Amino acid sequence: EVQLVESGGGLVQPGGSLRLSCAASGFTFSRYGMNWVRQAPGKGLEWVSISALDSVRGRFTISRDNAKSTLYLQMNDLKPEDTAVYYCAKGNGPITRYLEIWGQGTLVTVSS
């Protein structure tokens, strides 16, 4: 059974840092594209991509450890507008065309 479990969220002050983790199981992790998606309160879903989301460029870093089947999102210099539920999502293959499995999400709250 495919499972994606996000962790690492919490309350952090503006300018602080957090590292989110997504522990994956039930599939060959290295063969699939992995993604982060977030949803801020009252807003729609945003694909967390360094290239596509200018607001996080230079602050967020996505990495993966295939040996540990874990996806990471390192978030630095957090801003209140980063407050959102962050989801880990499994792509349909090595190149993601759609997101077929989603984790439960982890809440990040950036507030003083």
Rosetta silent file (secondary structure, phi, psi, omega in degrees, C-alpha in Angstrom):
SEQUENCE: EVQLVESGGGLVQPGGSLRLSCAASGFTFSRYGMNWVRQAPGKGLEWVSISALDSVRGRFTISRDNAKSTLYLQMNDLKPEDTAVYYCAKGNGPITRYLEIWGQGTLVTVSS
SCORE:     score description
SCORE:     0.000 S_00000001
   1 L     0.000  129.631  178.872    0.000    0.000    0.000 S_00000001
   2 L   -72.527  130.581  177.461    1.363    3.374   -0.992 S_00000001
   3 E  -135.327  137.934  174.809    1.810    5.704    1.948 S_00000001
   4 E  -129.389  121.264 -176.334    3.072    9.262    2.145 S_00000001
   5 E  -124.918  110.480  178.297    3.512   10.763    5.589 S_00000001
   6 E   -84.506  149.146  175.516    4.485   14.406    5.943 S_00000001
   7 E  -154.382  167.290  176.167    6.087   15.755    9.084 S_00000001
   8 L   105.542   -6.563  178.911    8.038   18.746   10.311 S_00000001
   9 L   -73.505  172.083  179.905    5.370   21.411   10.248 S_00000001
  10 E   158.510 -167.274  179.603    4.596   23.689   13.119 S_00000001
  11 E   -94.262  129.638  179.666    4.639   27.263   14.310 S_00000001
  12 E  -141.386  148.321  178.760    7.630   29.373   13.367 S_00000001
  13 L   -79.207  153.538  175.727    8.366   33.082   13.498 S_00000001
  14 L   -52.828  137.167 -177.178    8.908   35.122   10.348 S_00000001
  15 L    90.506  -10.113 -179.918   12.468   34.688    9.167 S_00000001
  16 L   -81.234 -177.735 -177.433   12.732   31.262   10.708 S_00000001
  17 L  -132.118  152.143  173.076   13.330   27.918    9.065 S_00000001
  18 E  -144.655  151.251  171.012   11.689   24.537    8.908 S_00000001
  19 E  -121.064  118.556  176.438   12.456   21.302    7.152 S_00000001
  20 E   -91.133  146.426  177.120    9.527   19.208    6.058 S_00000001
  21 E  -124.946  148.046  174.465    9.882   15.510    5.423 S_00000001
  22 E  -128.893  107.886  178.927    7.772   13.112    3.434 S_00000001
  23 E   -89.111  120.365 -176.123    8.336    9.472    4.277 S_00000001
  24 E  -108.703  148.357  176.349    7.239    7.243    1.422 S_00000001
  25 E  -155.069  162.255  176.181    6.553    3.543    1.347 S_00000001
  26 L    90.883    4.204  177.325    4.791    0.950   -0.750 S_00000001
  27 L  -157.994  166.948  179.184    6.486    1.727   -4.062 S_00000001
  28 L   -78.909   97.134 -171.505    9.904    2.079   -5.623 S_00000001
  29 H   -53.923  -43.288 -174.291   10.585    5.619   -4.546 S_00000001
  30 H   -66.067  -16.993 -176.906   13.464    6.290   -6.920 S_00000001
  31 H   -90.975   -0.490 -174.867   11.335    5.589   -9.988 S_00000001
  32 L  -125.896  139.867  171.258    8.777    8.303   -9.322 S_00000001
  33 L   -68.661  141.389  179.650    8.767   12.037   -9.414 S_00000001
  34 E  -122.656  148.216 -170.617    7.854   13.558   -6.078 S_00000001
  35 E  -140.937  154.274  169.748    6.272   16.921   -5.484 S_00000001
  36 E  -112.182  135.836  176.798    5.270   19.396   -2.834 S_00000001
  37 E  -132.473  141.490  179.814    1.946   21.206   -3.049 S_00000001
  38 E  -129.118  157.372  177.313    0.608   23.713   -0.579 S_00000001
  39 E  -137.693  112.324  177.432   -2.712   25.307    0.213 S_00000001
  40 L   -79.368  157.178  179.559   -2.908   28.535    2.154 S_00000001
  41 L   -55.002  127.105  177.623   -6.047   29.364    4.134 S_00000001
  42 L    74.280    6.768 -178.687   -8.812   30.415    1.774 S_00000001
  43 L  -121.661  170.792 -179.812   -6.684   29.889   -1.310 S_00000001
  44 L   -83.528 -177.420 -179.322   -6.228   27.263   -3.952 S_00000001
  45 E   -75.799  139.050  176.034   -3.519   24.695   -4.420 S_00000001
  46 E  -123.301  129.198  173.627   -0.032   25.853   -5.354 S_00000001
  47 E   -75.524  121.164 -179.506    2.643   23.641   -6.818 S_00000001
  48 E   -83.855   96.518 -179.541    5.798   24.313   -4.798 S_00000001
  49 L  -131.364  131.891 -179.949    8.367   24.595   -7.545 S_00000001
  50 L   -60.406  -37.332 -178.179   11.495   26.677   -7.433 S_00000001
  51 L   -80.121  -32.173 -173.457   11.101   27.522  -11.104 S_00000001
  52 L   -95.179  -22.497 -176.534    7.356   28.071  -11.142 S_00000001
  53 L  -114.748   94.651 -175.785    6.779   29.817   -7.815 S_00000001
  54 H   -60.765  -28.955 -176.742    8.807   33.005   -7.720 S_00000001
  55 H   -65.925  -21.316 -179.194    7.777   33.741   -4.152 S_00000001
  56 H  -107.695   -6.216 -179.342    9.788   30.777   -2.835 S_00000001
  57 L   -59.701  131.619 -179.686   12.761   30.993   -5.176 S_00000001
  58 L    85.075   -9.903  179.889   15.975   31.324   -3.213 S_00000001
  59 L  -114.241  -33.976 -177.347   14.285   30.392    0.038 S_00000001
  60 E  -107.104  144.325  175.931   13.015   26.851   -0.484 S_00000001
  61 E  -133.617  126.495  176.774   15.006   23.807   -1.505 S_00000001
  62 E  -101.071  133.107  177.495   13.539   20.478   -2.516 S_00000001
  63 E  -143.732  167.985  178.422   15.667   17.384   -2.177 S_00000001
  64 E  -143.939  148.783  175.992   15.242   13.654   -1.949 S_00000001
  65 E  -120.328   98.700 -176.233   17.048   10.748   -0.379 S_00000001
  66 H   -64.464  -32.443  179.149   16.247    7.679   -2.421 S_00000001
  67 H   -64.127  -31.001  179.952   18.007    5.374    0.046 S_00000001
  68 H  -101.808    0.704 -177.620   15.617    6.553    2.752 S_00000001
  69 L    50.515   48.310 -175.736   12.605    6.954    0.437 S_00000001
  70 E  -132.463  135.413  175.131   12.180   10.452    1.784 S_00000001
  71 E  -105.564  140.851 -178.342   11.399   13.780    0.155 S_00000001
  72 E  -123.653  152.164  169.628   12.413   17.006    1.860 S_00000001
  73 E  -133.302  106.557  176.615   11.447   20.628    1.686 S_00000001
  74 E   -88.820  122.450 -177.098   13.895   22.975    3.356 S_00000001
  75 E  -118.838  119.757  179.322   12.232   26.311    3.996 S_00000001
  76 L  -119.003  160.061  179.582   14.280   29.326    5.021 S_00000001
  77 L    48.722   53.022 -176.265   13.400   32.945    5.666 S_00000001
  78 L   -65.733  145.357 -178.973    9.778   32.025    6.142 S_00000001
  79 L  -121.306  156.224  179.433    7.122   34.650    5.621 S_00000001
  80 H   -54.048  -34.230 -179.993    3.540   34.847    6.895 S_00000001
  81 H   -70.974   -6.921  173.756    2.295   34.191    3.374 S_00000001
  82 H   -81.726   -8.629  178.763    4.016   30.804    3.494 S_00000001
  83 L   -58.574  122.767 -175.881    1.420   29.696    6.022 S_00000001
  84 E  -175.149  166.316  166.043   -0.297   26.713    4.472 S_00000001
  85 E   -87.025  127.299 -178.656   -0.903   23.020    4.631 S_00000001
  86 E  -105.201  125.702 -178.559    1.952   21.379    2.780 S_00000001
  87 E  -111.663  141.084  168.688    1.285   18.147    0.959 S_00000001
  88 E   -94.774  135.415 -177.026    3.655   15.582   -0.439 S_00000001
  89 E  -137.601  134.747 -179.649    2.378   14.073   -3.664 S_00000001
  90 E   -86.859  130.940  174.462    3.555   11.143   -5.752 S_00000001
  91 E   -76.776  172.033 -177.712    3.766   11.578   -9.491 S_00000001
  92 L   -81.867  -11.176 -179.112    2.567    8.982  -11.950 S_00000001
  93 L  -172.954 -166.955  179.066    6.056    8.107  -13.122 S_00000001
  94 L   -56.819  -37.526  173.648    9.629    9.334  -13.453 S_00000001
  95 L  -110.021  121.456 -174.595    8.264   12.444  -15.143 S_00000001
  96 L   -75.126  121.971  170.871    5.175   13.738  -13.409 S_00000001
  97 L  -104.027  -33.111  174.123    2.111   14.219  -15.584 S_00000001
  98 L  -152.012  163.234 -178.387   -0.333   14.106  -12.733 S_00000001
  99 E   -99.759  112.931 -171.487   -0.299   13.603   -8.974 S_00000001
 100 E   -96.534  -25.091  178.931   -1.821   10.261   -8.167 S_00000001
 101 E  -134.926  134.283 -179.813   -1.266    9.903   -4.417 S_00000001
 102 E  -120.427  145.125  172.575   -1.302   12.622   -1.784 S_00000001
 103 L   -79.350 -178.128 -177.216   -0.207   12.599    1.820 S_00000001
 104 L   -80.322  -16.473  179.496   -2.302   13.931    4.662 S_00000001
 105 L    91.922  154.034  174.199   -0.448   17.231    4.803 S_00000001
 106 E  -134.082  134.676 -173.813    1.426   19.068    7.518 S_00000001
 107 E   -86.342  128.503  173.207    0.513   22.552    8.690 S_00000001
 108 E  -112.597  123.113  178.338    3.083   25.321    8.624 S_00000001
 109 E  -119.992  120.052 -179.647    2.143   28.491   10.458 S_00000001
 110 E  -109.290  109.120 -175.370    4.420   31.514   10.160 S_00000001
 111 L  -158.062  147.157  175.072    3.475   34.110   12.722 S_00000001
 112 L   -90.160    0.000    0.000    5.017   36.324   15.349 S_00000001
